[in-house]
Coordinates of C-alpha atoms and ligand atoms in Angstrom, one line a residue:
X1 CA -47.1 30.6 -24.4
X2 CA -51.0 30.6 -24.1
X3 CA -51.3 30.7 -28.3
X4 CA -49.3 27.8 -28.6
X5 CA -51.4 25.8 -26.3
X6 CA -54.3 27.2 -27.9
X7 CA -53.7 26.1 -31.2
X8 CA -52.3 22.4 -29.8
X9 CA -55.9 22.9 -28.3
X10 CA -57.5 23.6 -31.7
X11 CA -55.6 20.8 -33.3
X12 CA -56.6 18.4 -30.9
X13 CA -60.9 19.2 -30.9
X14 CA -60.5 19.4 -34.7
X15 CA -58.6 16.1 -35.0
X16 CA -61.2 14.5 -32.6
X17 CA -64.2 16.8 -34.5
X18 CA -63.2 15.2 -38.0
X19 CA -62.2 11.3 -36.4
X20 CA -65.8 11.4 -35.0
X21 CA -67.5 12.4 -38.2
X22 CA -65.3 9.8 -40.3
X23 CA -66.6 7.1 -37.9
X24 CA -69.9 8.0 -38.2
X25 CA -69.9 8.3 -42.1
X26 CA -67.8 4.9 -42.2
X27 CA -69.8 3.0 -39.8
X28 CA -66.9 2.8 -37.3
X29 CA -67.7 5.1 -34.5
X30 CA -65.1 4.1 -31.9
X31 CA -62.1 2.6 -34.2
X32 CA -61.5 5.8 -36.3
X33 CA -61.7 8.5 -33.0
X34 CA -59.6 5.8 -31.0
X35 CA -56.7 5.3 -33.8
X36 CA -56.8 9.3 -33.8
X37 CA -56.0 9.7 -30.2
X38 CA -53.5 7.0 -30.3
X39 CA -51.9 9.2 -33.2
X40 CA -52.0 11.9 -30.7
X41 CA -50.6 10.6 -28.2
X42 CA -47.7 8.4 -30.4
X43 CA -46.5 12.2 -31.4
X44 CA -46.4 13.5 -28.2
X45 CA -44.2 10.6 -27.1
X46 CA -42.4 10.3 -29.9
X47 CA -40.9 14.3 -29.4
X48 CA -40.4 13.4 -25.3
X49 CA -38.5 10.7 -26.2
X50 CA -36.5 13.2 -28.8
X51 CA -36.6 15.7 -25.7
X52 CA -34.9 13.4 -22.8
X53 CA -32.2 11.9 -25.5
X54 CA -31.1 15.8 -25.8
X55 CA -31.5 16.6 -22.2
X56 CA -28.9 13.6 -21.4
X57 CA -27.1 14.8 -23.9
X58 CA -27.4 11.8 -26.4
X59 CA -28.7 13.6 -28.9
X60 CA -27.3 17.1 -30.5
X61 CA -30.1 18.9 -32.0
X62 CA -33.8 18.9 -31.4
X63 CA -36.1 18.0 -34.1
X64 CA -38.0 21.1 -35.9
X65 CA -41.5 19.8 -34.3
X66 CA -44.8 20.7 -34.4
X67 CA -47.5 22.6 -33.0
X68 CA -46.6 23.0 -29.2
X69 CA -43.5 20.6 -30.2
X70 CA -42.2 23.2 -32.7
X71 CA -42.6 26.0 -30.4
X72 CA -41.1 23.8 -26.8
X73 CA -38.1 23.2 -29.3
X74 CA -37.8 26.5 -30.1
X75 CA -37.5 28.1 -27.2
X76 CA -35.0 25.4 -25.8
X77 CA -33.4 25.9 -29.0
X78 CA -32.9 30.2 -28.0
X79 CA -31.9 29.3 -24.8
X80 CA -29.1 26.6 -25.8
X81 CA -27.2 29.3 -28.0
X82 CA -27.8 32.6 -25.5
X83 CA -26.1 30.1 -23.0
X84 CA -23.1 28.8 -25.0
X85 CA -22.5 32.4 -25.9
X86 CA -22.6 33.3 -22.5
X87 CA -20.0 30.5 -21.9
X88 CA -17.6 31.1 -24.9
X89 CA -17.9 34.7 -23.1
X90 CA -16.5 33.8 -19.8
X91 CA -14.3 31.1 -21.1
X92 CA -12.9 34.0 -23.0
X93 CA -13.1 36.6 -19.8
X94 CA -11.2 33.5 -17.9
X95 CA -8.5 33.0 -20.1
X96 CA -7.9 36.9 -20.1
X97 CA -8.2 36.8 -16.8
X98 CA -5.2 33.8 -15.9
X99 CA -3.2 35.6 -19.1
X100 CA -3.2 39.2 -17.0
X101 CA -2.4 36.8 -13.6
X102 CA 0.5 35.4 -15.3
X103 CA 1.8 38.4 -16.6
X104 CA 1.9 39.8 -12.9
X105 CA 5.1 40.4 -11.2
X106 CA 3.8 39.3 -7.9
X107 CA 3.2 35.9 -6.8
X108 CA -0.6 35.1 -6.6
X109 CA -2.1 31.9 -5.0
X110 CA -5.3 31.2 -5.0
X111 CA -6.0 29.0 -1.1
X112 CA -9.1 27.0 0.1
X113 CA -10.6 27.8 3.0
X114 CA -8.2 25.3 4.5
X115 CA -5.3 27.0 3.1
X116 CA -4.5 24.2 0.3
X117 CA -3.4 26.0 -3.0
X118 CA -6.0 25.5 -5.8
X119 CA -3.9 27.6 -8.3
X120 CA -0.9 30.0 -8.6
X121 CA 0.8 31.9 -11.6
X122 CA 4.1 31.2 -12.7
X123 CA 5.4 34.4 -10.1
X124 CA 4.6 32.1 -7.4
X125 CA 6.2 29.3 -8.5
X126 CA 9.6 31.7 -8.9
X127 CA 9.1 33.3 -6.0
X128 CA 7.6 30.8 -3.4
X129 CA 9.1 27.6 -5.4
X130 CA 5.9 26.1 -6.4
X131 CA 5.4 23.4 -8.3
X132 CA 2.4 21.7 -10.2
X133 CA 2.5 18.9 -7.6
X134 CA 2.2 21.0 -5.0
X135 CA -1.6 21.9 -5.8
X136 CA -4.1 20.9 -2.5
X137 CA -1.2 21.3 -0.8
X138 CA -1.4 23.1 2.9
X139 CA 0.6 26.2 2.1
X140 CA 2.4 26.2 5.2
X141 CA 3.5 23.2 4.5
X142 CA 5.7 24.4 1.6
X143 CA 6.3 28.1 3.4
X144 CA 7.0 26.6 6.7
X145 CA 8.6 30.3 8.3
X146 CA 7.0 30.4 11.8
X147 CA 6.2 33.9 11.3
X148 CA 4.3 33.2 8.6
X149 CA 2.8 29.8 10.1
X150 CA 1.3 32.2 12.9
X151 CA 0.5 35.1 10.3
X152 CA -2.3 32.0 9.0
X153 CA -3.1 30.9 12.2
X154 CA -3.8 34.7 13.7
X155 CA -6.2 34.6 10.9
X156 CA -5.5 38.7 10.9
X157 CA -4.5 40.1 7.7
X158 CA -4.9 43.5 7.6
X159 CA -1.3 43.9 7.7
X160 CA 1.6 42.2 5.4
X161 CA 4.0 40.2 6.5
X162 CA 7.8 39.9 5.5
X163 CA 9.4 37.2 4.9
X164 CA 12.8 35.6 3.4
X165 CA 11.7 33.6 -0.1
X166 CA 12.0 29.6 0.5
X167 CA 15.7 28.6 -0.4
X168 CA 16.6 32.2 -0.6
X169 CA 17.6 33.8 1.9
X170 CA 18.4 37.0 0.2
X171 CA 15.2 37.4 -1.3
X172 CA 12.4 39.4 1.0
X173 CA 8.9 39.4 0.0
X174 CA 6.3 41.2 1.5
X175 CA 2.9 38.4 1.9
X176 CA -0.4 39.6 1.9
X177 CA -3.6 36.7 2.5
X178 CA -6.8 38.9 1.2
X179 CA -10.4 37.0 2.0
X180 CA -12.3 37.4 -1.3
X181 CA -15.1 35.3 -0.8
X182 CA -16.1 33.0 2.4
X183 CA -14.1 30.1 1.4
X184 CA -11.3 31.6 -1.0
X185 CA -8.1 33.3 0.0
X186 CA -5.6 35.3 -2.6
X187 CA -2.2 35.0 -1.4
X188 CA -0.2 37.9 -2.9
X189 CA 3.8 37.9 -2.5
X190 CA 6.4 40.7 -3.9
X191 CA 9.6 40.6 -3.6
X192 CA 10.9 43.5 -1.8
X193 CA 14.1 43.3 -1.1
X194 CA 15.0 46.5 -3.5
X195 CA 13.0 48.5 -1.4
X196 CA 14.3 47.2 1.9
X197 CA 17.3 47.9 0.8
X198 CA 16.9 51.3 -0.3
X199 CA 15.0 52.0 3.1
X200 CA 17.9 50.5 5.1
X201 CA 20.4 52.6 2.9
X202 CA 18.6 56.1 4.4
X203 CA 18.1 54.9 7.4
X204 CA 21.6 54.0 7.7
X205 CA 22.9 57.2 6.1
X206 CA 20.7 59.5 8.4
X207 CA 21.6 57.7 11.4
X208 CA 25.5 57.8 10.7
X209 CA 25.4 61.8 9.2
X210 CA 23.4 62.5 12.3
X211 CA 26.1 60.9 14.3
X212 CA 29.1 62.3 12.7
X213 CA 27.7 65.9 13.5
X214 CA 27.4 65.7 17.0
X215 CA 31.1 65.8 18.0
X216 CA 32.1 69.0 15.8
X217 CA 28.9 70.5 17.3
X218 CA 29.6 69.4 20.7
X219 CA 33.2 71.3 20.2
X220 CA 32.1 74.4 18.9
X221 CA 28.9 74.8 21.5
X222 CA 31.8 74.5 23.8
X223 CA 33.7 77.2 22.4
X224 CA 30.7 79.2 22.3
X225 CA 30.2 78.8 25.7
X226 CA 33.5 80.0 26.7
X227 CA 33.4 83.2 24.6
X228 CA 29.8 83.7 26.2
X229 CA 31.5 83.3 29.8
X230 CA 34.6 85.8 29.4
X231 CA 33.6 89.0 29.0
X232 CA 36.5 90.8 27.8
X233 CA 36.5 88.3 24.9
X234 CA 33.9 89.7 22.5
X235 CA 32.8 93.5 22.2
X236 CA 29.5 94.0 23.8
X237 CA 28.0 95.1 20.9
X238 CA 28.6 91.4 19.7
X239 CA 26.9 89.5 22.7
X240 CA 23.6 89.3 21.1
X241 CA 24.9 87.3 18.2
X242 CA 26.4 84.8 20.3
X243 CA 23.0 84.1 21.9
X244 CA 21.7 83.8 18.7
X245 CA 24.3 81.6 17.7
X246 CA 23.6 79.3 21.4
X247 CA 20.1 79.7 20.2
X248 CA 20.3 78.2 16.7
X249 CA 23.3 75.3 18.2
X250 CA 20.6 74.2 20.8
X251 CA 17.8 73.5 17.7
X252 CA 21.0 71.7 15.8
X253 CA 21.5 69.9 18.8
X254 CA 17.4 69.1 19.1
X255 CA 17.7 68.3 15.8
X256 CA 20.2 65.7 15.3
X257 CA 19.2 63.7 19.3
X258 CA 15.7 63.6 17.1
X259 CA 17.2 61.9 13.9
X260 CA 19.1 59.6 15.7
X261 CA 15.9 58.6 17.9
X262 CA 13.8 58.1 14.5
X263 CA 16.4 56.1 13.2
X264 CA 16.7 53.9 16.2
X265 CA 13.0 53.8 16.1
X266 CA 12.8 52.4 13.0
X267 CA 15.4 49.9 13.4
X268 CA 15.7 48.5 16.7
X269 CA 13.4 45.5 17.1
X270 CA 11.8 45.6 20.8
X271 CA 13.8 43.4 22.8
X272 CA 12.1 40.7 25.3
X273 CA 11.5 42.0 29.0
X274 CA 11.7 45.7 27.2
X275 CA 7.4 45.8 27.0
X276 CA 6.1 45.8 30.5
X277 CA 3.0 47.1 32.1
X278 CA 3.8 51.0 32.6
X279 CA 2.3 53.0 35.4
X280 CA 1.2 55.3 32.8
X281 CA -0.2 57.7 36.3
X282 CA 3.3 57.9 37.4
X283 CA 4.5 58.7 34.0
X284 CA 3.0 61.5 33.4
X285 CA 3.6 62.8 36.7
X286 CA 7.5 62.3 36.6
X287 CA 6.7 64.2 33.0
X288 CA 4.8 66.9 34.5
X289 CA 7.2 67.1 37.3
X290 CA 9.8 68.4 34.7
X291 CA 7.7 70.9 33.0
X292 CA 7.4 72.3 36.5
X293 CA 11.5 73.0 36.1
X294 CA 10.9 74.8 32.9
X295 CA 12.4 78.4 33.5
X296 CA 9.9 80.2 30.9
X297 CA 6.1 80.9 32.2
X298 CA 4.0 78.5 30.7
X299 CA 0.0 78.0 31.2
X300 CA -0.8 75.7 34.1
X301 CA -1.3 71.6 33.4
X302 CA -3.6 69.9 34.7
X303 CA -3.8 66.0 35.4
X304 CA -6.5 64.0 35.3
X305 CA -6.2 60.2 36.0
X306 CA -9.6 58.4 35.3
X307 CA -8.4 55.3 35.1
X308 CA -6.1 52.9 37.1
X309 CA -5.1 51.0 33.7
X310 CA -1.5 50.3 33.3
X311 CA -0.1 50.3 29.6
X312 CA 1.7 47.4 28.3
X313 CA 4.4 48.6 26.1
X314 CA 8.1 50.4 26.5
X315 CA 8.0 52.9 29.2
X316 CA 11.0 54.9 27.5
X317 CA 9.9 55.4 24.3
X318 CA 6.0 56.1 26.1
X319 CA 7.7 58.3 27.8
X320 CA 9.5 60.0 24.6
X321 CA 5.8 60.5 22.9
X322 CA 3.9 61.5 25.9
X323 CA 6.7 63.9 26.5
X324 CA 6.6 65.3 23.1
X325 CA 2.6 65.8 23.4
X326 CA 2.8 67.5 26.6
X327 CA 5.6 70.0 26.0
X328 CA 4.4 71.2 22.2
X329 CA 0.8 71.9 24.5
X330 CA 3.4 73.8 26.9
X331 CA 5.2 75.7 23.8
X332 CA 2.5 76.9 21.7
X333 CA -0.3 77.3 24.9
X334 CA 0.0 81.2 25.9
X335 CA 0.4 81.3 29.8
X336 CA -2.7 82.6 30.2
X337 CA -4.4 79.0 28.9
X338 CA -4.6 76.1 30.3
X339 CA -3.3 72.4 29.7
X340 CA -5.6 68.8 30.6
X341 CA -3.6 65.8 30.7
X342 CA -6.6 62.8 30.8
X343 CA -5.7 59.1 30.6
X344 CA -8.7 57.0 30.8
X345 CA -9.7 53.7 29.6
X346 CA -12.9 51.8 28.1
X347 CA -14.1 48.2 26.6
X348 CA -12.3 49.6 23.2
X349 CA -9.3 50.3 25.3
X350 CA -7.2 53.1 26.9
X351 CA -6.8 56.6 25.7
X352 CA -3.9 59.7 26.8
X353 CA -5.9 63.2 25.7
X354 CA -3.4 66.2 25.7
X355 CA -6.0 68.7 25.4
X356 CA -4.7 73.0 25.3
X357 CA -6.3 76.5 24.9
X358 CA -3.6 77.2 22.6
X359 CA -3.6 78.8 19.3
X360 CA -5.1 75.8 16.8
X361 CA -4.0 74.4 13.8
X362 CA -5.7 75.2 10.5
X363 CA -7.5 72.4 9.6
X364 CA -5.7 72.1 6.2
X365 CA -2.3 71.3 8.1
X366 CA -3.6 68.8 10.2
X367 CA -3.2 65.4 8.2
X368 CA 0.8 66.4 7.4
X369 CA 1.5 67.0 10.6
X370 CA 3.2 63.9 11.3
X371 CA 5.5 63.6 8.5
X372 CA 9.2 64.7 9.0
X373 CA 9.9 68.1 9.8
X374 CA 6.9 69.3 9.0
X375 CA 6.0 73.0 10.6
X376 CA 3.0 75.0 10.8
X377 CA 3.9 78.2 9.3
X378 CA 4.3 80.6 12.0
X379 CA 5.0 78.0 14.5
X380 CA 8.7 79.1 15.1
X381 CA 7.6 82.5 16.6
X382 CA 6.2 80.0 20.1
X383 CA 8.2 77.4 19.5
X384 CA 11.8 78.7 18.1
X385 CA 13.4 75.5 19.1
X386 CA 11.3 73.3 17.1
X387 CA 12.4 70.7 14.9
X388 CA 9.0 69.1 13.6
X389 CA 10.1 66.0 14.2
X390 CA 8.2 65.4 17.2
X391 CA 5.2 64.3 16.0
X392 CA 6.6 61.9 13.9
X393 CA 8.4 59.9 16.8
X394 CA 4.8 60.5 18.3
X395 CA 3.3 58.0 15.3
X396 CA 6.4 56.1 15.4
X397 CA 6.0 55.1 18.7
X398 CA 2.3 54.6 18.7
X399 CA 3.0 52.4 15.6
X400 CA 5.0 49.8 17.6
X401 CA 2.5 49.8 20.5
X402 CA -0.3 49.0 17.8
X403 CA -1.7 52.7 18.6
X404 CA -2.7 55.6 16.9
X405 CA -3.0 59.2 17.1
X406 CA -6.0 61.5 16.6
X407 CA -5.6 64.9 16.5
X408 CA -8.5 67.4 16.4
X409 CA -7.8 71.0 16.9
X410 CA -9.8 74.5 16.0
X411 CA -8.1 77.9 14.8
X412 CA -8.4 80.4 18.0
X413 CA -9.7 77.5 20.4
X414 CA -7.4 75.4 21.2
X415 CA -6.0 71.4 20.3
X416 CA -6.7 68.1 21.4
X417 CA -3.9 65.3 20.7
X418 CA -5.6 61.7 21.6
X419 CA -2.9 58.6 21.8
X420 CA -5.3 55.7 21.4
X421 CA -4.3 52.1 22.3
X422 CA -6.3 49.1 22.1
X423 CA -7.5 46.9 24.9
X424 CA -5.1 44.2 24.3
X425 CA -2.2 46.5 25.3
X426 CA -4.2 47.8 28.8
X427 CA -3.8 45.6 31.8
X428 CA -5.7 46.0 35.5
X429 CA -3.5 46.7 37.8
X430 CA -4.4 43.8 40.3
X431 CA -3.5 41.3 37.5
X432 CA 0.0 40.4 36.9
X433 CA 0.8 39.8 33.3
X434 CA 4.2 38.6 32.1
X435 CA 5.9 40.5 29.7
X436 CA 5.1 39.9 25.9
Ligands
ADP501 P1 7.8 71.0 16.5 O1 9.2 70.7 17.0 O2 7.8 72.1 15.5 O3 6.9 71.3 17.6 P2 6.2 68.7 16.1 O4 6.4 67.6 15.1 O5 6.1 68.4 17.5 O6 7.3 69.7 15.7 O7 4.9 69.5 15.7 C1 4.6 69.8 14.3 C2 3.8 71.0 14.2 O8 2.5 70.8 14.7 C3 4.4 72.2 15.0 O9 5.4 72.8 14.2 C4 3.2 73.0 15.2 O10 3.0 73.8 14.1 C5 2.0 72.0 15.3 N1 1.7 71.7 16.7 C6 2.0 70.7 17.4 N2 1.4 70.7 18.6 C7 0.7 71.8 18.7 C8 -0.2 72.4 19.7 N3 -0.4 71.8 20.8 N4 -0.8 73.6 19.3 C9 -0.6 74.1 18.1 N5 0.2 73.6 17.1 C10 0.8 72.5 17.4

């Protein structure tokens, strides 16, 4: 840069130099240095005027120039085609871009801030029915389901939503709204009713197959029963089958009343009046109550209420989880242990600890522990009846009360099961609150 006003420098004291000697030789000492400058300066006009005409776009190309001309033109000249390559570039990076959008399956709408549709692919204008006139539309305007009007309005999307597709009824799409930048939403739909479907099929076939074996089970435990009771009936060198037999009926029996309560789990929507505040204190003491009828030893529980919170939610299927919690502390503690039972509640919300000097769990085991019939190995020798379903209804039911379960536990030392709900589902007891 400082070269090329150098030599414009140069050019201009040895213009001037040579003007003034000229003069002085021609007798004109003022004319010839004045029609010099005004040279000068003509030029330098001449190549701004050539400068603004391009920089409004009137003119193409910029002139080749001179002296600080020909090197301002230049470098405008550089810049020009780094940035209409940089253009063609993303023009071509776009066009990719919408070409791999429209190739997608799933619906995808791009939404304002406001929720008007800027742009969709041709999924979304299968699945959701849009059309070209429907751009800066609202979008619940066009998807006017009131789940999904109060999915937008919640403003919380960290969860999908399902939906039936507009006009369709047979059609289920799953909706997700993901914040990309401040004032753009993607709207992603897929259509899921395959998958629903499927799910409902094993669902269904679970539920019924767990059905169907309860009455030939309930008929041969009965027969089982009345061999066990008449002596002269089996040889007593036979008895200790038969208890193993009882023994092995009584997981069946676990086994199948667990199926069926996953199953109804998963399909029975909660109905209205079922969520109520839950006296979570007296809960666990009706809980404890019948661990204190349990005919085996078992290591002594203690109870610690911290809080006075009550527990919006369903006080059966609370009761089912807490239940489950407590008595696998009971099963696998030794009697010589001990058992804390702590509900207590915070700003974040309210928390039930299950906390045992039982044997651990190897860390490695920990994160499957929730997944159907899932067993530590070993675990049958404290707990023979086990089904390793309990956990699951555990998550199941924290699911639906917007919960979640921690588990932290340390080989030789002992577990600590935390049911963790959030402060919207905790209610003082002094307030009344109606039932959601
Ligand atoms: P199960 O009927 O076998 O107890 P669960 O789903 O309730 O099934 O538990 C899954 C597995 O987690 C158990 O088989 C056991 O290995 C382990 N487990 C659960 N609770 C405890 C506990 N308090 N101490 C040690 N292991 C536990």
């Amino acid at each position: 840069m400082t070269r090329a006003l150098r030599s414009e420098f140069t050019l201009f004291v040895l213009g001037l130099s040579i003007a003034l000697i000229v003069g002085w030789i021609e007798g004109h000492f003022i004319a010839v240095p004045a029609l010099f400058v005004f040279g000068y300066l003509a030029r330098h006009l001449y190549y701004s005027w050539h400068l603004l005409a391009w920089s409004y776009g009137k003119q193409r190309d910029l002139p080749e120039g001179n002296g600080l001309w020909a090197e301002i033109f230049h470098r405008l000249r550089l810049q020009q085609r780094h940035h209409r390559r940089r253009k063609r570039h993303l023009a071509k990076m776009l066009s990719s871009f919408r070409q791999a959008t429209e190739a997608l399956p799933d619906a995808a709408v791009v939404l304002t801030a406001g929720f008007e549709i800027e742009w969709f692919n041709k999924a979304a204008a299968h699945l959701l029915g849009l059309k070209s006139q429907d751009k800066w539309m609202r979008i619940d305007n066009l998807l006017r389901h009131p789940g999904f009007v109060d999915y937008l309005q919640q403003g919380k999307f960290a969860q999908p939503i399902t939906l039936h597709a507009p006009n369709r009824d047979n059609v289920q799409l799953e909706v997700r709204v993901v914040p990309y930048v401040p004032d753009r939403y993607l709207l992603l739909a897929q259509d899921v009713t395959q998958i629903r479907l499927l799910e409902r099929q094993r669902r269904d076939f679970v539920a019924h197959v767990s059905h169907e074996l309860r009455t030939p089970l309930t008929v041969i435990k009965g027969y089982l029963e009345t061999l066990m009771d008449t002596e002269a009936a089996v040889a007593p060198p036979f008895r200790p089958l038969l208890q193993r037999m009882d023994d092995q009926l009584r997981r069946l029996q676990y086994l199948i009343d667990d199926l069926l309560y996953l199953s109804r789990l998963e399909t029975v929507q909660n109905k209205p009046g079922s969520i109520q505040p839950v006296d979570v204190e007296q809960l666990l003491e009706d809980i404890l109550g019948e661990i204190d009828q349990l005919k085996e030893p078992h290591a002594p529980v203690e109870l610690r209420i911290e809080s006075p919170t009550l527990l919006l939610g369903n006080a059966q299927e609370l009761r089912s989880a807490f239940t489950n919690l407590i008595v696998n502390a009971v099963k696998y503690t030794p009697p010589t242990g001990t058992i804390t039972v702590r509900w207590y509640a915070n700003a974040q919300g309210a928390c039930l600890e299950v906390a045992d000097t039982g044997p651990g769990i190897p860390a490695e085991h920990i994160p499957r522990l929730t997944e159907r019939f899932y067993r530590v190995p070993g675990s049958e020798l404290h707990n023979p009846t086990g089904t390793g379903l309990g956990l699951a209804i555990v998550k199941h039911v924290l699911n639906r009360h917007q919960g979640s379960l921690e588990i932290q536990s340390r080989l030789g030392q002992g577990s600590t099961f935390r049911c963790r709900f959030p402060a919207e589902r905790t209610v003082q007891p002094h307030v009344s609150t109606a039932a959601s």
